[in-house]
Structure formats: C-alpha cells, structure tokens
PDB file of C-alpha atoms in Angstrom:
ATOM      1  CA  MET A1009     116.718 109.367 119.996  1.00  0.00           C
ATOM      2  CA  GLN A1010     113.411 110.261 118.714  1.00  0.00           C
ATOM      3  CA  MET A1011     112.679 110.229 114.885  1.00  0.00           C
ATOM      4  CA  LYS A1012     109.799 112.113 112.927  1.00  0.00           C
ATOM      5  CA  LYS A1013     106.325 111.003 112.444  1.00  0.00           C
ATOM      6  CA  GLY A1014     106.868 111.506 109.245  1.00  0.00           C
ATOM      7  CA  VAL A1015     109.663 109.242 109.099  1.00  0.00           C
ATOM      8  CA  GLU A1016     106.793 106.078 109.620  1.00  0.00           C
ATOM      9  CA  GLN A1017     104.318 107.779 107.487  1.00  0.00           C
ATOM     10  CA  SER A1018     106.490 107.889 104.415  1.00  0.00           C
ATOM     11  CA  ILE A1019     107.451 104.436 104.933  1.00  0.00           C
ATOM     12  CA  SER A1020     103.600 103.764 104.831  1.00  0.00           C
ATOM     13  CA  ALA A1021     102.889 105.746 102.278  1.00  0.00           C
ATOM     14  CA  ILE A1022     105.706 104.319 100.346  1.00  0.00           C
ATOM     15  CA  LEU A1023     104.198 100.746 100.889  1.00  0.00           C
ATOM     16  CA  ILE A1024     100.970 101.971 100.106  1.00  0.00           C
ATOM     17  CA  LEU A1025     102.824 103.219  96.091  1.00  0.00           C
ATOM     18  CA  ASN A1026     104.085  99.836  96.497  1.00  0.00           C
ATOM     19  CA  LEU A1027     100.454  98.104  96.038  1.00  0.00           C
ATOM     20  CA  LEU A1028     100.320 100.540  92.632  1.00  0.00           C
ATOM     21  CA  PRO A1029     100.588  98.240  88.823  1.00  0.00           C
ATOM     22  CA  ASP A1030     102.958  99.493  86.572  1.00  0.00           C
ATOM     23  CA  LYS A1031     102.302 103.232  85.257  1.00  0.00           C
ATOM     24  CA  ALA A1032      99.385 103.627  88.031  1.00  0.00           C
ATOM     25  CA  VAL A1033      99.540 106.489  90.511  1.00  0.00           C
ATOM     26  CA  LEU A1034      98.345 107.428  92.818  1.00  0.00           C
ATOM     27  CA  PRO A1035      97.673 111.011  94.366  1.00  0.00           C
ATOM     28  CA  GLY A1036      98.629 112.848  97.185  1.00  0.00           C
ATOM     29  CA  GLU A1037      95.687 113.441  98.741  1.00  0.00           C
ATOM     30  CA  ALA A1038      94.944 110.255  99.241  1.00  0.00           C
ATOM     31  CA  ILE A1039      97.066 108.826 100.867  1.00  0.00           C
ATOM     32  CA  SER A1040      97.630 111.178 103.232  1.00  0.00           C
ATOM     33  CA  GLU A1041      93.878 110.742 103.852  1.00  0.00           C
ATOM     34  CA  GLN A1042      94.484 107.413 103.991  1.00  0.00           C
ATOM     35  CA  LEU A1043      96.781 107.918 106.656  1.00  0.00           C
ATOM     36  CA  GLY A1044      95.214 110.636 108.457  1.00  0.00           C
ATOM     37  CA  THR A1045      98.116 113.401 107.898  1.00  0.00           C
ATOM     38  CA  SER A1046      97.912 117.163 106.678  1.00  0.00           C
ATOM     39  CA  VAL A1047      97.434 117.283 103.319  1.00  0.00           C
ATOM     40  CA  THR A1048     100.169 120.232 103.540  1.00  0.00           C
ATOM     41  CA  TYR A1049     102.200 118.320 106.097  1.00  0.00           C
ATOM     42  CA  PHE A1050     102.500 115.406 103.922  1.00  0.00           C
ATOM     43  CA  ARG A1051     103.148 117.116 100.785  1.00  0.00           C
ATOM     44  CA  LYS A1052     106.123 118.171 101.846  1.00  0.00           C
ATOM     45  CA  LEU A1053     107.345 114.452 102.849  1.00  0.00           C
ATOM     46  CA  LEU A1054     106.244 113.501  99.635  1.00  0.00           C
ATOM     47  CA  ARG A1055     108.302 116.725  98.318  1.00  0.00           C
ATOM     48  CA  LYS A1056     111.649 114.466 100.001  1.00  0.00           C
ATOM     49  CA  LEU A1057     111.064 111.705  98.679  1.00  0.00           C
ATOM     50  CA  VAL A1058     110.695 113.038  95.505  1.00  0.00           C
ATOM     51  CA  CYS A1059     113.790 114.467  95.936  1.00  0.00           C
ATOM     52  CA  ALA A1060     115.960 111.715  96.942  1.00  0.00           C
ATOM     53  CA  ASP A1061     114.896 109.917  94.119  1.00  0.00           C
ATOM     54  CA  LEU A1062     112.347 107.515  96.030  1.00  0.00           C
ATOM     55  CA  ILE A1063     109.028 108.200  94.245  1.00  0.00           C
ATOM     56  CA  MET A1064     108.131 110.187  91.095  1.00  0.00           C
ATOM     57  CA  SER A1065     105.635 113.062  91.003  1.00  0.00           C
ATOM     58  CA  VAL A1066     103.281 112.758  87.759  1.00  0.00           C
ATOM     59  CA  PRO A1067     102.164 116.205  86.919  1.00  0.00           C
ATOM     60  CA  GLY A1068      98.412 117.000  85.985  1.00  0.00           C
ATOM     61  CA  ILE A1069      95.133 116.077  86.205  1.00  0.00           C
ATOM     62  CA  LYS A1070      95.709 112.420  86.013  1.00  0.00           C
ATOM     63  CA  GLY A1071      98.763 112.513  88.087  1.00  0.00           C
ATOM     64  CA  GLY A1072      99.787 111.861  90.897  1.00  0.00           C
ATOM     65  CA  PHE A1073     103.524 109.543  93.046  1.00  0.00           C
ATOM     66  CA  ARG A1074     104.469 106.075  91.889  1.00  0.00           C
ATOM     67  CA  LEU A1075     107.682 103.960  93.157  1.00  0.00           C
ATOM     68  CA  ASN A1076     111.150 105.842  91.246  1.00  0.00           C
ATOM     69  CA  LYS A1077     112.729 102.796  92.231  1.00  0.00           C
ATOM     70  CA  LYS A1078     112.717  98.853  92.711  1.00  0.00           C
ATOM     71  CA  PRO A1079     111.135  97.833  95.689  1.00  0.00           C
ATOM     72  CA  GLU A1080     114.203  95.780  96.567  1.00  0.00           C
ATOM     73  CA  ASP A1081     116.162  98.973  96.123  1.00  0.00           C
ATOM     74  CA  ILE A1082     114.226 101.456  98.580  1.00  0.00           C
ATOM     75  CA  ARG A1083     116.145 100.469 101.982  1.00  0.00           C
ATOM     76  CA  ILE A1084     114.284 102.031 105.103  1.00  0.00           C
ATOM     77  CA  TYR A1085     117.620 103.905 105.925  1.00  0.00           C
ATOM     78  CA  ASP A1086     117.033 105.433 102.291  1.00  0.00           C
ATOM     79  CA  ILE A1087     113.739 107.068 103.220  1.00  0.00           C
ATOM     80  CA  TYR A1088     114.728 108.062 106.883  1.00  0.00           C
ATOM     81  CA  LEU A1089     117.534 109.759 105.784  1.00  0.00           C
ATOM     82  CA  ALA A1090     115.056 111.556 103.023  1.00  0.00           C
ATOM     83  CA  ILE A1091     113.278 113.269 105.882  1.00  0.00           C
ATOM     84  CA  GLU A1092     115.439 113.322 108.862  1.00  0.00           C
ATOM     85  CA  GLY A1093     118.479 113.733 106.911  1.00  0.00           C
ATOM     86  CA  GLN A1094     121.943 112.961 107.833  1.00  0.00           C
ATOM     87  CA  GLN A1095     122.750 114.436 111.304  1.00  0.00           C
ATOM     88  CA  SER A1096     123.833 112.506 113.767  1.00  0.00           C
ATOM     89  CA  HIS A1097     121.412 112.154 116.709  1.00  0.00           C
ATOM     90  CA  PHE A1098     124.179 112.847 119.447  1.00  0.00           C
ATOM     91  CA  ALA A1099     125.715 115.841 119.847  1.00  0.00           C
ATOM     92  CA  PRO A1100     129.165 115.671 122.464  1.00  0.00           C
ATOM     93  CA  SER A1101     129.000 118.907 124.562  1.00  0.00           C
ATOM     94  CA  ASP A1102     132.438 116.770 126.415  1.00  0.00           C
ATOM     95  CA  VAL A1103     130.591 117.528 129.908  1.00  0.00           C
ATOM     96  CA  LEU A1104     132.776 114.361 131.553  1.00  0.00           C
ATOM     97  CA  ASP A1105     136.236 116.017 129.870  1.00  0.00           C
ATOM     98  CA  ASP A1106     135.413 118.996 132.356  1.00  0.00           C
ATOM     99  CA  VAL A1107     134.296 116.951 135.106  1.00  0.00           C
ATOM    100  CA  LEU A1108     137.971 115.522 134.611  1.00  0.00           C
ATOM    101  CA  ASN A1109     139.519 118.825 133.784  1.00  0.00           C
ATOM    102  CA  LEU A1110     140.895 117.019 130.673  1.00  0.00           C
ATOM    103  CA  LYS A1111     142.331 119.333 127.691  1.00  0.00           C
ATOM    104  CA  GLU A1112     141.352 118.490 123.890  1.00  0.00           C
ATOM    105  CA  LYS A1113     144.191 117.055 123.413  1.00  0.00           C
ATOM    106  CA  ASP A1114     143.553 114.047 125.869  1.00  0.00           C
ATOM    107  CA  SER A1115     139.741 114.675 125.419  1.00  0.00           C
ATOM    108  CA  CYS A1116     137.868 111.546 127.079  1.00  0.00           C
ATOM    109  CA  ARG A1117     135.396 109.775 123.875  1.00  0.00           C
ATOM    110  CA  LEU A1118     134.042 106.852 125.966  1.00  0.00           C
ATOM    111  CA  ILE A1119     130.155 108.646 125.711  1.00  0.00           C
ATOM    112  CA  THR A1120     130.972 109.938 121.868  1.00  0.00           C
ATOM    113  CA  GLU A1121     132.620 106.123 121.336  1.00  0.00           C
ATOM    114  CA  ILE A1122     129.186 104.388 122.985  1.00  0.00           C
ATOM    115  CA  MET A1123     127.026 106.650 121.487  1.00  0.00           C
ATOM    116  CA  ASP A1124     128.554 106.538 117.497  1.00  0.00           C
ATOM    117  CA  GLU A1125     128.356 102.100 117.895  1.00  0.00           C
ATOM    118  CA  ALA A1126     124.791 102.784 119.061  1.00  0.00           C
ATOM    119  CA  GLU A1127     123.693 104.808 115.533  1.00  0.00           C
ATOM    120  CA  THR A1128     126.168 102.494 113.858  1.00  0.00           C
ATOM    121  CA  ALA A1129     124.136  99.723 114.745  1.00  0.00           C
ATOM    122  CA  TRP A1130     120.323 100.674 114.410  1.00  0.00           C
ATOM    123  CA  GLN A1131     121.699 102.063 111.363  1.00  0.00           C
ATOM    124  CA  SER A1132     122.889  98.406 110.559  1.00  0.00           C
ATOM    125  CA  VAL A1133     119.354  97.664 111.011  1.00  0.00           C
ATOM    126  CA  LEU A1134     117.436 100.222 108.977  1.00  0.00           C
ATOM    127  CA  LYS A1135     120.215  99.457 105.837  1.00  0.00           C
ATOM    128  CA  ASN A1136     119.156  96.115 105.984  1.00  0.00           C
ATOM    129  CA  LYS A1137     115.499  96.841 105.178  1.00  0.00           C
ATOM    130  CA  THR A1138     114.176  97.349 102.414  1.00  0.00           C
ATOM    131  CA  ILE A1139     110.263  98.136 101.245  1.00  0.00           C
ATOM    132  CA  ALA A1140     109.909  94.814  99.010  1.00  0.00           C
ATOM    133  CA  LYS A1141     110.798  92.922 102.744  1.00  0.00           C
ATOM    134  CA  LEU A1142     108.626  95.018 104.406  1.00  0.00           C
ATOM    135  CA  SER A1143     105.905  94.145 101.661  1.00  0.00           C
ATOM    136  CA  GLU A1144     106.461  90.904 102.039  1.00  0.00           C
ATOM    137  CA  GLU A1145     106.248  90.973 105.504  1.00  0.00           C
ATOM    138  CA  LEU A1146     102.781  92.631 105.614  1.00  0.00           C
ATOM    139  CA  GLN A1147     101.409  90.243 103.214  1.00  0.00           C
ATOM    140  CA  GLN A1148     101.812  87.733 105.987  1.00  0.00           C
ATOM    141  CA  VAL A1149      98.329  85.500 106.275  1.00  0.00           C
ATOM    142  CA  GLN A1150      97.958  87.203 109.648  1.00  0.00           C
ATOM    143  CA  PHE A1151      97.302  90.698 107.950  1.00  0.00           C
ATOM    144  CA  ALA A1152      96.309  89.226 104.580  1.00  0.00           C
ATOM    145  CA  LYS A1153      92.673  90.492 105.127  1.00  0.00           C
ATOM    146  CA  GLU A1154      93.599  94.134 106.136  1.00  0.00           C
ATOM    147  CA  VAL A1155      95.938  94.390 103.280  1.00  0.00           C
ATOM    148  CA  GLU A1156      93.198  93.362 100.368  1.00  0.00           C
ATOM    149  CA  MET A1157      91.030  95.576 101.857  1.00  0.00           C
ATOM    150  CA  LEU A1158      93.878  98.312 101.084  1.00  0.00           C
ATOM    151  CA  GLN A1159      94.740  96.678  97.515  1.00  0.00           C
ATOM    152  CA  GLN A1160      90.890  97.467  97.046  1.00  0.00           C
ATOM    153  CA  TRP A1161      91.678 100.870  98.072  1.00  0.00           C
ATOM    154  CA  VAL A1162      94.261 101.896  96.242  1.00  0.00           C
ATOM    155  CA  LYS A1163      91.962 100.000  92.894  1.00  0.00           C
ATOM    156  CA  GLU A1164      89.735 102.740  93.555  1.00  0.00           C
ATOM    157  CA  LYS A1165      91.679 105.919  93.844  1.00  0.00           C
ATOM    158  CA  MET A1166      94.968 105.042  91.291  1.00  0.00           C
ATOM    159  CA  VAL A1167      94.879 106.909  88.138  1.00  0.00           C
ATOM    160  CA  LEU A1168      95.667 105.813  85.058  1.00  0.00           C
TER     161      LEU A1168
END
C-alpha cells in the first residue's frame, strides 16, 4: 500500500493551521511554499480539505485558510479520507480460486480476509490519532526550537 504524498502534506498543513490564533487565516500560497509543494497541486489538496469540512476557506484579499473544527475533532483518518477517498487498497483477483479450480460459491477468501484485517488495523490507528494529539507530540521538548520558529513564521504570514 502506498498513500499519496498529499496525505502527508495535508496533515502537515493542518498542523500548521492549528498554530493560528482564533479568526486568523493563512494564505494557501504561504503554506504551499513552507511545505515546498506546487501551488497548483496544493490548491487541489486544500479544496479537498475544505469539501471535507476540515478547514475553512476565507475569500478576499485578506483571505486564506483556517481550521473548521477543533483539533481534537480532526482525526488523521478524516484527512486520509479527504485526500484518498473511501476505496479499499486491495482488489482481489481470486487467483487462488483459479489455481484451486473453485467455483464462486466455494470461493477461498483466505487472502481477502488477511487484507481486510490489515486494512482495518491501519484504519484503526489513523482513527485514534487526532491533530490535537499530533500537535501535542510535536511540541515535545526535542522539537521546541523548531516549533517556535514555525510559530514565528505563522505570525509573519497570517492575516487577521
């Protein structure tokens, strides 16, 4: 399984937006620049996050983006779904059924069951982590200096 880079970039963007004070916004171009992504591509990610109600878009010259939910209500799984969609990562081709000459009613679902179990497990991990928890972990002492520099950048780029 391989997730799109957009999932990681979106999680990072939401972590950055979490640093904003109330009512402030960050321009999408500034976030894109900070993350080192293409502005055009990043706008598509932001649109998906807005459509999923995870962030809010504020139009106008003093516009930008901010969180639309509390950080404790934004699960990493929600971000994943916004970017990747609901599809399963495993599409069985029933090769083992063909090898064993099984008919559809006798289908051997061993491989499918393993893949379903694995998918359920990683989804569970993503559902149990929130932006609030990640932000808390990010603010650990070992990253304090880096987070402080990022917070300073946010203050310089934000629009009130």
